[in-house]
């Protein structure tokens, strides 16, 4: 009998094949979501091909404006934004888009058909890390449009994470991985740049039962509420927690989340005590916290703003910021407990 591992490696599963297989399990599926996920995988290939040469832009470009291929050298996040937009603005699969790079919703050009989905995304999160060769990422989330026909609307974008149809991220690191879920588990694909294909490398990702890391920027500790300070002490083994976690903080949300998903752990970006209560924090609900919260839940984890599930929060604006605690469920729930115990008067 073939062992599981041999059985797994017996199949050569590309992301295209995998998405198609998943679609075949849903007879009602029309294939539009399947093709939208293909489009995102294609965008990831384009972006990956540029991020692994980013450091060369200044060397290759003669004036800093043009590179040896005669291409205009763009800032990578502008390139990533443009790539995702152009791959989705004419397909008839998307009614409206929203991006971290654009103040307002991004309409589909009037001469193209508006489709059934709303696509929101952070085209290149953590792009400031590129200059120091640290992993960066793309985050995307897909909602069904709520509006009836015609151009998509802001309301089509401002939906709670619990209603997501699909979400995922691409991490551009030592290898390029695309990790996504359509509500049937979390699956990771690694890009083989030699053939330009994403191959299934991490099926059914789940947070390990025993966590290894906690991930927070401790430079801000003096600004934290008493609850967050007590929580951090607990994570460090205080209050007889019995924990022996290590601190890992990359400063790139996708990279920190991805590592914790594989190793077990919690990432948090708290509200600053100077601005108590909801709404403060750095990370954005719509296209950072919510899609990663969807993945976390699908992988047996959890995400909270410190007082409530991220997935239950309905965005009030495109770029609304929230405090974020995300990762291994038991560690995130403990953050809520400390905040409830110590910070009730702040909330
Ligand atoms: P800080 C990157 O700029 C980013 O938006 C996230 O990717 C990352 O988690 C966070 O900011 C890091 O913020 O304040 O710790 O530098």
Short mmCIF file of N, CA, C and O and ligand atoms in Angstrom, two decimals, residues 125-126 217 220 249 251-253 267 269 282-283, ligand 1:
data_model
loop_
_atom_site.label_atom_id
_atom_site.label_comp_id
_atom_site.label_asym_id
_atom_site.label_seq_id
_atom_site.Cartn_x
_atom_site.Cartn_y
_atom_site.Cartn_z
N UNK A 125 2.18 44.08 0.23
CA UNK A 125 2.26 44.53 1.63
C UNK A 125 3.71 44.43 2.12
O UNK A 125 4.40 43.46 1.84
N UNK A 126 4.11 45.46 2.83
CA UNK A 126 5.46 45.42 3.39
C UNK A 126 6.52 45.83 2.38
O UNK A 126 7.69 45.47 2.52
N UNK A 217 5.86 43.87 17.53
CA UNK A 217 6.93 44.86 17.57
C UNK A 217 7.04 45.42 18.99
O UNK A 217 6.30 46.33 19.38
N UNK A 220 7.10 49.14 20.73
CA UNK A 220 5.95 49.97 21.09
C UNK A 220 5.38 49.61 22.46
O UNK A 220 4.34 50.12 22.86
N UNK A 249 9.79 38.49 14.71
CA UNK A 249 9.03 39.60 14.13
C UNK A 249 9.77 40.09 12.89
O UNK A 249 10.84 40.67 12.99
N UNK A 251 8.28 42.05 10.48
CA UNK A 251 7.83 43.38 10.07
C UNK A 251 7.21 43.35 8.68
O UNK A 251 7.08 44.37 8.01
N UNK A 252 6.81 42.17 8.27
CA UNK A 252 6.09 41.98 7.01
C UNK A 252 4.95 41.01 7.32
O UNK A 252 5.18 39.82 7.56
N UNK A 253 3.72 41.56 7.32
CA UNK A 253 2.57 40.83 7.84
C UNK A 253 2.42 39.44 7.23
O UNK A 253 2.25 38.45 7.95
N UNK A 267 0.53 36.34 16.00
CA UNK A 267 1.00 37.66 15.56
C UNK A 267 0.02 38.68 16.12
O UNK A 267 -1.20 38.45 16.09
N UNK A 269 -0.74 43.08 16.39
CA UNK A 269 -0.43 44.50 16.22
C UNK A 269 -1.48 45.26 17.01
O UNK A 269 -2.57 45.53 16.51
N UNK A 282 -2.63 49.57 13.22
CA UNK A 282 -2.05 49.95 11.92
C UNK A 282 -2.67 49.19 10.76
O UNK A 282 -2.80 49.73 9.65
N UNK A 283 -3.05 47.95 10.98
CA UNK A 283 -3.42 47.09 9.86
C UNK A 283 -4.87 47.31 9.44
O UNK A 283 -5.70 47.72 10.24
P1 LIG B 1 5.81 48.16 12.21
C1 LIG B 1 4.44 46.67 6.67
O1 LIG B 1 4.69 48.06 6.56
C2 LIG B 1 3.18 46.50 7.53
O2 LIG B 1 2.09 47.12 6.93
C3 LIG B 1 2.90 45.02 7.78
O3 LIG B 1 3.28 44.22 6.72
C4 LIG B 1 3.70 44.74 9.02
O4 LIG B 1 3.15 43.69 9.80
C5 LIG B 1 3.63 46.06 9.77
O5 LIG B 1 3.40 47.09 8.79
C6 LIG B 1 4.91 46.37 10.50
O6 LIG B 1 4.67 47.59 11.20
O7 LIG B 1 5.13 49.36 12.87
O8 LIG B 1 6.10 47.06 13.22
O9 LIG B 1 7.00 48.51 11.38
#
